[in-house]
mmCIF file of C-alpha atoms in Angstrom:
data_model
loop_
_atom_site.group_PDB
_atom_site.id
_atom_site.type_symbol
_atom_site.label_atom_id
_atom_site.label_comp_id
_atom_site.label_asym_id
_atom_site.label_seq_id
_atom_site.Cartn_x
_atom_site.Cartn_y
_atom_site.Cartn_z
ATOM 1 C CA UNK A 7 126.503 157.812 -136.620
ATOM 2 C CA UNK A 8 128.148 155.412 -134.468
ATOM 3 C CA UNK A 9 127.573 154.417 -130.674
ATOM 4 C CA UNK A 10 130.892 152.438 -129.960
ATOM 5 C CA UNK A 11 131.704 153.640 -126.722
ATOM 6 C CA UNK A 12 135.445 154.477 -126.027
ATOM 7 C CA UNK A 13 136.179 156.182 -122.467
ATOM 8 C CA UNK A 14 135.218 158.155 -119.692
ATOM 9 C CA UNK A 15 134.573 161.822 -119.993
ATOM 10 C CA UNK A 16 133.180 162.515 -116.194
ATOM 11 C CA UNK A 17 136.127 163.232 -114.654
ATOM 12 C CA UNK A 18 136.894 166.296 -116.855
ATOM 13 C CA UNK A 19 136.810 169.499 -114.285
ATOM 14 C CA UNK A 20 135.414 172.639 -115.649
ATOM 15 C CA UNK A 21 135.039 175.693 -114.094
ATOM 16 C CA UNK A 22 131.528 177.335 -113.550
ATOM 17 C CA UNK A 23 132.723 181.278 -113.075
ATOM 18 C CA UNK A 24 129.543 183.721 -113.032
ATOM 19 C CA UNK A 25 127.575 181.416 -115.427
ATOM 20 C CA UNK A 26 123.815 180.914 -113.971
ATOM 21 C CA UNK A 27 123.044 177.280 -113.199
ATOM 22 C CA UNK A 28 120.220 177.591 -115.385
ATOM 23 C CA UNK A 29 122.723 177.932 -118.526
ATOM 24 C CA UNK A 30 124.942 175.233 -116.974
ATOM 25 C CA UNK A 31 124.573 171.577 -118.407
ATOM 26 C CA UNK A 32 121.884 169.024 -116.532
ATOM 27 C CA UNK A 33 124.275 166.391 -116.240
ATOM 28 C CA UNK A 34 127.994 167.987 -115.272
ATOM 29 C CA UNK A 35 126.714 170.877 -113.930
ATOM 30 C CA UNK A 36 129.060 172.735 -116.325
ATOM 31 C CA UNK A 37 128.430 175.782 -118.205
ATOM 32 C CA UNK A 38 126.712 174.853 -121.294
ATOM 33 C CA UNK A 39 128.949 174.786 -124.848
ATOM 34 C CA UNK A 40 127.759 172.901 -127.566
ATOM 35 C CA UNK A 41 124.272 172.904 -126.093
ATOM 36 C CA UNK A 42 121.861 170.780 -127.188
ATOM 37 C CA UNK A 43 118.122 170.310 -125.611
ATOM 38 C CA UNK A 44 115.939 167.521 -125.356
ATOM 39 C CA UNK A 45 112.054 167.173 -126.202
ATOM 40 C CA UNK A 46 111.393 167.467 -122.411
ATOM 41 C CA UNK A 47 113.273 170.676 -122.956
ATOM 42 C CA UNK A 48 116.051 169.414 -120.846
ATOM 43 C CA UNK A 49 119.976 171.143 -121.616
ATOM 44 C CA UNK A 50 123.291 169.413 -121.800
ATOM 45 C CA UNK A 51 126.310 169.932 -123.384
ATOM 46 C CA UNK A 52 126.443 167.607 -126.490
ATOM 47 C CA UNK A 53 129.838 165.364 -125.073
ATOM 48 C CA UNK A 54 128.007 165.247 -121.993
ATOM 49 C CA UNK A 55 124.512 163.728 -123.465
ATOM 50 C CA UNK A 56 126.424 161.887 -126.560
ATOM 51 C CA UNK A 57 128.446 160.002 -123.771
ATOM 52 C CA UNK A 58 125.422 159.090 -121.701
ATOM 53 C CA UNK A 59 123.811 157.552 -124.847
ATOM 54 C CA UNK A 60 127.172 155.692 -125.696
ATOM 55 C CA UNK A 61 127.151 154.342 -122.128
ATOM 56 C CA UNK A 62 123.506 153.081 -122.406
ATOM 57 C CA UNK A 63 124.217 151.323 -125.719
ATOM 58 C CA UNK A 64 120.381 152.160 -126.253
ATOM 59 C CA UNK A 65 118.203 154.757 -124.841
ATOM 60 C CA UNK A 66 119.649 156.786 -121.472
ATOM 61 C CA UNK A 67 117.504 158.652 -119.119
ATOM 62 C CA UNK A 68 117.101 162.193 -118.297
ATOM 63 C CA UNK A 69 118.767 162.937 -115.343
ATOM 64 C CA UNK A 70 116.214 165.056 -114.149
ATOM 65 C CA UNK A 71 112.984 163.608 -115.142
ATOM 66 C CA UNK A 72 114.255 160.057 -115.376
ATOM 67 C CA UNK A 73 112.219 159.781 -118.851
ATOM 68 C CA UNK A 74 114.038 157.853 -121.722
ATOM 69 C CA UNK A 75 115.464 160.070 -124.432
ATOM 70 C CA UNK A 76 115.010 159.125 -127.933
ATOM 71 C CA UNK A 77 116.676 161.352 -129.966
ATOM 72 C CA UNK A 78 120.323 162.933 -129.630
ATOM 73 C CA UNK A 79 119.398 166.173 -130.652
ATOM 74 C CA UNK A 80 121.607 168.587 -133.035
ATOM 75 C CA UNK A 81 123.420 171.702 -131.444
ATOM 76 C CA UNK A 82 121.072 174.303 -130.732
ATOM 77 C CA UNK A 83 122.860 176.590 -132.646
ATOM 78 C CA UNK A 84 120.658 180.109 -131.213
ATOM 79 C CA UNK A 85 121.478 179.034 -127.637
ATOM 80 C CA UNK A 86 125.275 178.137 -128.566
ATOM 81 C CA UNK A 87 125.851 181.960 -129.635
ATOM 82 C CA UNK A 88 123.917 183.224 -126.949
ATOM 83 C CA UNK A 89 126.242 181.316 -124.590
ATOM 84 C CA UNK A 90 129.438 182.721 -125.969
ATOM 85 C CA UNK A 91 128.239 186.108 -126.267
ATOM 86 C CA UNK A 92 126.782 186.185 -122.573
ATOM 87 C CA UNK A 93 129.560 184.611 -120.960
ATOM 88 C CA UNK A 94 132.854 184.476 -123.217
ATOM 89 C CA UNK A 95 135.444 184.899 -119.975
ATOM 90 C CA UNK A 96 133.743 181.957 -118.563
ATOM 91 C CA UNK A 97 133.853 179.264 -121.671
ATOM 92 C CA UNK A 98 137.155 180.633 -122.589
ATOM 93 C CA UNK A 99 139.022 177.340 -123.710
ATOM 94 C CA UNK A 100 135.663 175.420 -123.714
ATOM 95 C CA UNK A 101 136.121 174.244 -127.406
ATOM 96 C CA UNK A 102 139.369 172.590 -127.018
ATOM 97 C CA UNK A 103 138.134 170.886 -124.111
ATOM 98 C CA UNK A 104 135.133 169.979 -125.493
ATOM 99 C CA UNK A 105 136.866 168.792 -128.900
ATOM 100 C CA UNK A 106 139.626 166.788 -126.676
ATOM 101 C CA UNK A 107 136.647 164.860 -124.888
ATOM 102 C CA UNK A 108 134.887 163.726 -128.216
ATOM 103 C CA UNK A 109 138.197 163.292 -129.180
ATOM 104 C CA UNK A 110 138.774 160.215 -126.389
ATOM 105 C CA UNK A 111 135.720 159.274 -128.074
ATOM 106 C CA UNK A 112 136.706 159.082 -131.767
ATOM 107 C CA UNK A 113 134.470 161.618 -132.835
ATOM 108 C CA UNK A 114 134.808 164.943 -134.124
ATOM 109 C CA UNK A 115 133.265 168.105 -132.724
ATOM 110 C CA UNK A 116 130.123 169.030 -134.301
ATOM 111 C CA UNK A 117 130.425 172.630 -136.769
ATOM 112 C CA UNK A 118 128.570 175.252 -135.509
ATOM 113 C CA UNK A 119 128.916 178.780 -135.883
ATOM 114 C CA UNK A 120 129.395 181.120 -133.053
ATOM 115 C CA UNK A 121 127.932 184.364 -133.729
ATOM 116 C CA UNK A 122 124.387 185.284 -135.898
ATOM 117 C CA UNK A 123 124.431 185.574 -139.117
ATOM 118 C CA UNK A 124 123.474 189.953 -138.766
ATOM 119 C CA UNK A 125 124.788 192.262 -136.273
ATOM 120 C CA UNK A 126 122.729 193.797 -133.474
ATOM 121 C CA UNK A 127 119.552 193.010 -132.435
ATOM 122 C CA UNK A 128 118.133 191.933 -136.162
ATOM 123 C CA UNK A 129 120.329 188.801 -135.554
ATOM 124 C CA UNK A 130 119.429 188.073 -132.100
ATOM 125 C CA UNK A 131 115.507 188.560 -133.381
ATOM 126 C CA UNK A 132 116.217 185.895 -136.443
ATOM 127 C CA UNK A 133 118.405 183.548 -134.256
ATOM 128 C CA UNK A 134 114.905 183.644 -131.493
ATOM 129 C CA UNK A 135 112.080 183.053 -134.373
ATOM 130 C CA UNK A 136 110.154 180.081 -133.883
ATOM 131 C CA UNK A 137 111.001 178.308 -136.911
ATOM 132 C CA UNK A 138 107.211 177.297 -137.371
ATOM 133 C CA UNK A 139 105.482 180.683 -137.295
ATOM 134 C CA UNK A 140 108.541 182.988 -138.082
ATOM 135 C CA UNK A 141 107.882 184.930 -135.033
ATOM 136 C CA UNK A 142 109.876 185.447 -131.608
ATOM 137 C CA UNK A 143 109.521 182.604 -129.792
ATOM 138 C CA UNK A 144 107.029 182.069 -126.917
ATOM 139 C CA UNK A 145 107.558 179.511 -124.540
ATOM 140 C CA UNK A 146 109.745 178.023 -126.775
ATOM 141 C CA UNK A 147 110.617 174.052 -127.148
ATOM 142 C CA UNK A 148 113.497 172.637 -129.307
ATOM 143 C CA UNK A 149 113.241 169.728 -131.706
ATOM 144 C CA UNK A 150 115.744 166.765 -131.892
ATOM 145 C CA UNK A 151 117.004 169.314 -135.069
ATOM 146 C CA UNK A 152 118.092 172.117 -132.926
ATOM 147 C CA UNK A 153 115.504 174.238 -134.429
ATOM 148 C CA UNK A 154 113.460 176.445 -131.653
ATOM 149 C CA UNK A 155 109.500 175.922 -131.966
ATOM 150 C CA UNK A 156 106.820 177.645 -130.152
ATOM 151 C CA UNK A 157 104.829 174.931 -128.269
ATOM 152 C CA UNK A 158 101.712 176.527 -129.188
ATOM 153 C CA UNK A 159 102.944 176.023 -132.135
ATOM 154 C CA UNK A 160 102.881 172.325 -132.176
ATOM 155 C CA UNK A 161 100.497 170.477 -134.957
ATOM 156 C CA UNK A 162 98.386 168.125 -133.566
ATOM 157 C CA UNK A 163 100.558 165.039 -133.881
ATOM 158 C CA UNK A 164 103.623 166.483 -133.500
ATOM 159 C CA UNK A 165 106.271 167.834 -136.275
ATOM 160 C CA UNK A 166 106.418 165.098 -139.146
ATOM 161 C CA UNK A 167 108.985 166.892 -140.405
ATOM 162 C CA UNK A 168 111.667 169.849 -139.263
ATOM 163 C CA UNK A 169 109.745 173.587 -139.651
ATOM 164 C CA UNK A 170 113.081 175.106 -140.888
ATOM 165 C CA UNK A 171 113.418 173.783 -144.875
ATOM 166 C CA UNK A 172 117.232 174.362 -144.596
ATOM 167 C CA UNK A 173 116.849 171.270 -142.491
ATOM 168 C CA UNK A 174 114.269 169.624 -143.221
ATOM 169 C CA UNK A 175 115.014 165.960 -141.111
ATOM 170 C CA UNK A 176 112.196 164.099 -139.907
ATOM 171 C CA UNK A 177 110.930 164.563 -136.813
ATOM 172 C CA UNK A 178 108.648 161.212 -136.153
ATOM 173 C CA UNK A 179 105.567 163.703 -134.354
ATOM 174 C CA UNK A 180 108.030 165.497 -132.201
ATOM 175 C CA UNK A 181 105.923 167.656 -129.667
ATOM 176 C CA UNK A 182 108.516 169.228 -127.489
ATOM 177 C CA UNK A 183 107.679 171.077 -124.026
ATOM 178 C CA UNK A 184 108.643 174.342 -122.746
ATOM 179 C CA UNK A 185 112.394 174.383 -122.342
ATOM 180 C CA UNK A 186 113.630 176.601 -119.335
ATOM 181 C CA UNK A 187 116.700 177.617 -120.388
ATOM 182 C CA UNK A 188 115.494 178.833 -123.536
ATOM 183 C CA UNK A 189 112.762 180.417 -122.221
ATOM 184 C CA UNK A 190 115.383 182.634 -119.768
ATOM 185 C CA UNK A 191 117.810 183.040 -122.928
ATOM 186 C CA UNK A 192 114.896 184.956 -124.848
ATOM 187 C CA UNK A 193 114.268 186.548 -121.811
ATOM 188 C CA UNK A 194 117.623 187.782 -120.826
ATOM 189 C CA UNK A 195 117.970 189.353 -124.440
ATOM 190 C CA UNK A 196 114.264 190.937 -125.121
ATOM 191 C CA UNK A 197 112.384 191.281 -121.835
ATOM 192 C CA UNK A 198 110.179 193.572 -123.701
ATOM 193 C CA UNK A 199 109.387 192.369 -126.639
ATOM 194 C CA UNK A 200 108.482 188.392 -124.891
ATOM 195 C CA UNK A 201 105.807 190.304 -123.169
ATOM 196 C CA UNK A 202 104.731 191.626 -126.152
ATOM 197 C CA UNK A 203 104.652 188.163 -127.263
ATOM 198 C CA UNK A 204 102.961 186.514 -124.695
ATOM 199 C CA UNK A 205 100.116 188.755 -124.918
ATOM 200 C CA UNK A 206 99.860 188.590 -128.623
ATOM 201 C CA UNK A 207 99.527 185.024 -127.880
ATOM 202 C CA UNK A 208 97.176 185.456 -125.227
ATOM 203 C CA UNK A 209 94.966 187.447 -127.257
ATOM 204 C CA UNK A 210 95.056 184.623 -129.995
ATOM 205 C CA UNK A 211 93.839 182.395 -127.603
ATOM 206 C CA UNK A 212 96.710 179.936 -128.585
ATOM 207 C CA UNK A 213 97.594 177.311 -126.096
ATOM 208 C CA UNK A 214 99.581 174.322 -125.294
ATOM 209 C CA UNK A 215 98.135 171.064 -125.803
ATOM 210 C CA UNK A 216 99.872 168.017 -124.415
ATOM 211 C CA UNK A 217 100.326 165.464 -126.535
ATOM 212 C CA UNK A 218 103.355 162.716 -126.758
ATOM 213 C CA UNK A 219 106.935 163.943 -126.731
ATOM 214 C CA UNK A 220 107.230 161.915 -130.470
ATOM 215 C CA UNK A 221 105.086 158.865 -132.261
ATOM 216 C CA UNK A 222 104.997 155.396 -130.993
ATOM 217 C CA UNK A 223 107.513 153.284 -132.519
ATOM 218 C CA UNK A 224 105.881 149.766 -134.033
ATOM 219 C CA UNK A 225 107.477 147.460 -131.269
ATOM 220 C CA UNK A 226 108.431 144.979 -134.313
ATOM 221 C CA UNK A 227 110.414 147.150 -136.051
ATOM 222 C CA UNK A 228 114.167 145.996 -135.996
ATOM 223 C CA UNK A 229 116.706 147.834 -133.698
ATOM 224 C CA UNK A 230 120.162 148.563 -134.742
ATOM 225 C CA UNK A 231 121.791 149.275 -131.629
ATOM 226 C CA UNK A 232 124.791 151.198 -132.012
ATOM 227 C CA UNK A 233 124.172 152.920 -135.344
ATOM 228 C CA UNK A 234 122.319 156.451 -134.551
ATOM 229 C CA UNK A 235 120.472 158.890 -137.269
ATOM 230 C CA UNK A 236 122.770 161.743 -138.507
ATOM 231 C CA UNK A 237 119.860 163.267 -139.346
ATOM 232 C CA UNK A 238 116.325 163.376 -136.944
ATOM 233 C CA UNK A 239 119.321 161.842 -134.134
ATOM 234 C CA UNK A 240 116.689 158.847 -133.150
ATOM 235 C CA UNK A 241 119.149 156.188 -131.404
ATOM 236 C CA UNK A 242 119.015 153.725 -131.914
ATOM 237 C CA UNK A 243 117.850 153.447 -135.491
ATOM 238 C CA UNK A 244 114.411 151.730 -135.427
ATOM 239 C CA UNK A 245 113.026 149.814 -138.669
ATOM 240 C CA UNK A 246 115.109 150.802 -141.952
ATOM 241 C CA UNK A 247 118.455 152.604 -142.000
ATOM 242 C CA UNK A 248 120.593 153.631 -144.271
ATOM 243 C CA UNK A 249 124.194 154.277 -144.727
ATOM 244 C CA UNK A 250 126.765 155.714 -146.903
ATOM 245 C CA UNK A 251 128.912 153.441 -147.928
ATOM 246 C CA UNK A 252 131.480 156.412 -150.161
ATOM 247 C CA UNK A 253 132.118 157.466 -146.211
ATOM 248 C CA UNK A 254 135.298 156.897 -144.955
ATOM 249 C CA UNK A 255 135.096 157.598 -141.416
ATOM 250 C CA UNK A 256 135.084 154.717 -138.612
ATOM 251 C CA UNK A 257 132.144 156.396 -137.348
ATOM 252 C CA UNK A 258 130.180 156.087 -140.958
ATOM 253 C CA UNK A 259 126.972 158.144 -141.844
ATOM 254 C CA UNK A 260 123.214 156.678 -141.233
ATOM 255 C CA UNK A 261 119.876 157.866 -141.783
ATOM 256 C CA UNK A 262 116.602 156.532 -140.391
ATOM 257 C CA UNK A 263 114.136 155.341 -143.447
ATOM 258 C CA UNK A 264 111.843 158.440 -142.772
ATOM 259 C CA UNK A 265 115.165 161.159 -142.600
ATOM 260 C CA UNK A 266 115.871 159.175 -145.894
ATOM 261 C CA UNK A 267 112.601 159.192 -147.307
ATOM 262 C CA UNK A 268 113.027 163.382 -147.231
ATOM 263 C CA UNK A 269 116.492 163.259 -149.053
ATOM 264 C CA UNK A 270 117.729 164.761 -146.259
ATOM 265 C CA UNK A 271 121.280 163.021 -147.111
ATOM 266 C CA UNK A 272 121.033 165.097 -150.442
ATOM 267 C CA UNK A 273 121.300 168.731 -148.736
ATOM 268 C CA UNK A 274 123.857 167.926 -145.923
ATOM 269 C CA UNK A 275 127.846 168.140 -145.835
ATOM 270 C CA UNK A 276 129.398 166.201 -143.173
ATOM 271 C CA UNK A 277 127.391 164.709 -141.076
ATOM 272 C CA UNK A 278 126.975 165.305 -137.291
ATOM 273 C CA UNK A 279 130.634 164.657 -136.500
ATOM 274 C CA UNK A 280 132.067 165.877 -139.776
ATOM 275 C CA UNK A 281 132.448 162.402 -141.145
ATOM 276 C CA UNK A 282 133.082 163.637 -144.554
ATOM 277 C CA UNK A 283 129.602 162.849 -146.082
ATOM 278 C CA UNK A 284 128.997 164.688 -149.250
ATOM 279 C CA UNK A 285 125.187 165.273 -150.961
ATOM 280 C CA UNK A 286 126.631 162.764 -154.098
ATOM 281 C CA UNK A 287 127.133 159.631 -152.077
ATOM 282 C CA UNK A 288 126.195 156.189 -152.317
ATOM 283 C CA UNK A 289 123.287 155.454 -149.604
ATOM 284 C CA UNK A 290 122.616 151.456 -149.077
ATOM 285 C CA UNK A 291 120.156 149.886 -147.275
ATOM 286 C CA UNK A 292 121.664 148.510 -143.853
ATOM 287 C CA UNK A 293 120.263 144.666 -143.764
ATOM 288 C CA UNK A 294 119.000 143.858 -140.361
ATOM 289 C CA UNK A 295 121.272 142.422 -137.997
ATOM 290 C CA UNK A 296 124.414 143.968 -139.808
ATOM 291 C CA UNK A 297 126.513 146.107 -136.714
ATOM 292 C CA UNK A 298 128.695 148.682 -138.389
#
């Protein structure tokens, strides 16, 4: 994943229409598409946030907390249908706008799918499950993988790797907080049934712990700026990365030594910006200095 930075996406005007400003990206203030959420549980749309971190040409800053953000995080896929199926007059059109904009980049829009995988409820209920305990999520968080978590939920240390074994990226102690908009999402579909949850949780006398929002990073390790995991999403890579050198796109596929480490470039087609990466390619070491 590449961070060459290639033009200005700010001045793109979208409508907001009915659409909450809770479910309305952090940055733009446009309704959310392609959402993704941060570890501080902050939303954006993914051009929105991938721009900001092309712009930095390191680590940007959350708008609203003004704390660096590590990780470009993965669509978060639940909240993506929810948005579509909650407010489909007002993001009519969003995906060609959103594809033109990464577009001006030189990137490709990520693939996502827009409705659950059942019908009814059932589908809602699966796309909501914490993917640590299996159960609706409560006070739910979101790892740099998209996947929802229940902070409670949260080893001690953080996530070493992604809950969800369809994904299974590393996740260098992610602890994520409470995300607002996620929390409101589960909400908005089953009032009820969060209740139920929360006292269930009560009961268990689980709680939130605060802990770091991810590990330390060894301040010797070697930073590639510009090249960006297409896995865990840490960016810049710190230490080892990898890249696939069968990959003919300009904007190449990388891995971070620990998203490596997992194989995770063995069960994933494409890459972040469908860059063509296939399970059977060639991975090589990136030497240190090297700019792709």
């Amino acid at each position: 994943m590449y961070g060459g930075y290639g033009g200005k996406l700010g001045d793109v005007s979208v409508a907001r229409g009915d659409v909450p400003e809770e479910f309305c990206c952090a940055a733009t203030g446009r309704p959310l598409f392609f959402p993704v959420v941060t570890l501080e549980g902050v939303a954006y749309c993914y051009t929105a946030l991938v721009e900001m971190f092309m712009k930095a040409q390191g680590v940007p800053k959350c708008v609203v907390t003004g704390e660096p953000i590590c990780f470009l995080p993965h669509v978060c896929v639940p909240l993506h249908h929810f948005m579509l199926d909650e407010y489909k007059k007002d993001l009519k059109g969003r995906k060609q706008v959103e594809e033109a904009l990464l577009d001006r980049l030189g990137l490709k829009a990520p693939s996502v799918t827009e409705l659950p995988d059942e019908e009814g409820d059932d589908g809602w209920l699966e796309d909501f499950q914490c993917a640590a305990s299996g159960e609706l999520a409560y006070e739910p968080g979101c790892l740099s993988s998209g996947s929802i978590v229940s902070v409670h939920c949260v080893p001690s240390g953080g996530f070493k790797k992604d809950p969800n074994r369809l994904i299974a990226c590393a996740s260098h102690g992610q602890a994520p907080r409470k995300s607002a908009v996620l929390e409101a999402m589960i909400r908005r579909r089953f009032p009820t049934q969060y209740q139920e949850r929360a006292s269930a949780v009560s009961n268990l006398g689980a709680a939130f712990t605060a802990q770091p929002l991810c590990s330390d990073f060894d301040a010797q390790d070697h930073v590639h700026f510009g090249l960006g995991c297409d896995g865990c999403g840490l960016w810049p890579i710190r230490g080892s990365a990898w890249e696939d050198v069968d990959c003919k796109s300009n904007t190449g596929f990388h891995l971070c030594n620990a998203c490596y480490e997992l194989g995770y470039h063995k069960r994933v087609i494409g890459g972040r910006f469908n860059q063509g990466h296939m399970p059977k390619n060639t991975m090589a070491r990136v030497y240190e200095g090297l700019m792709i």
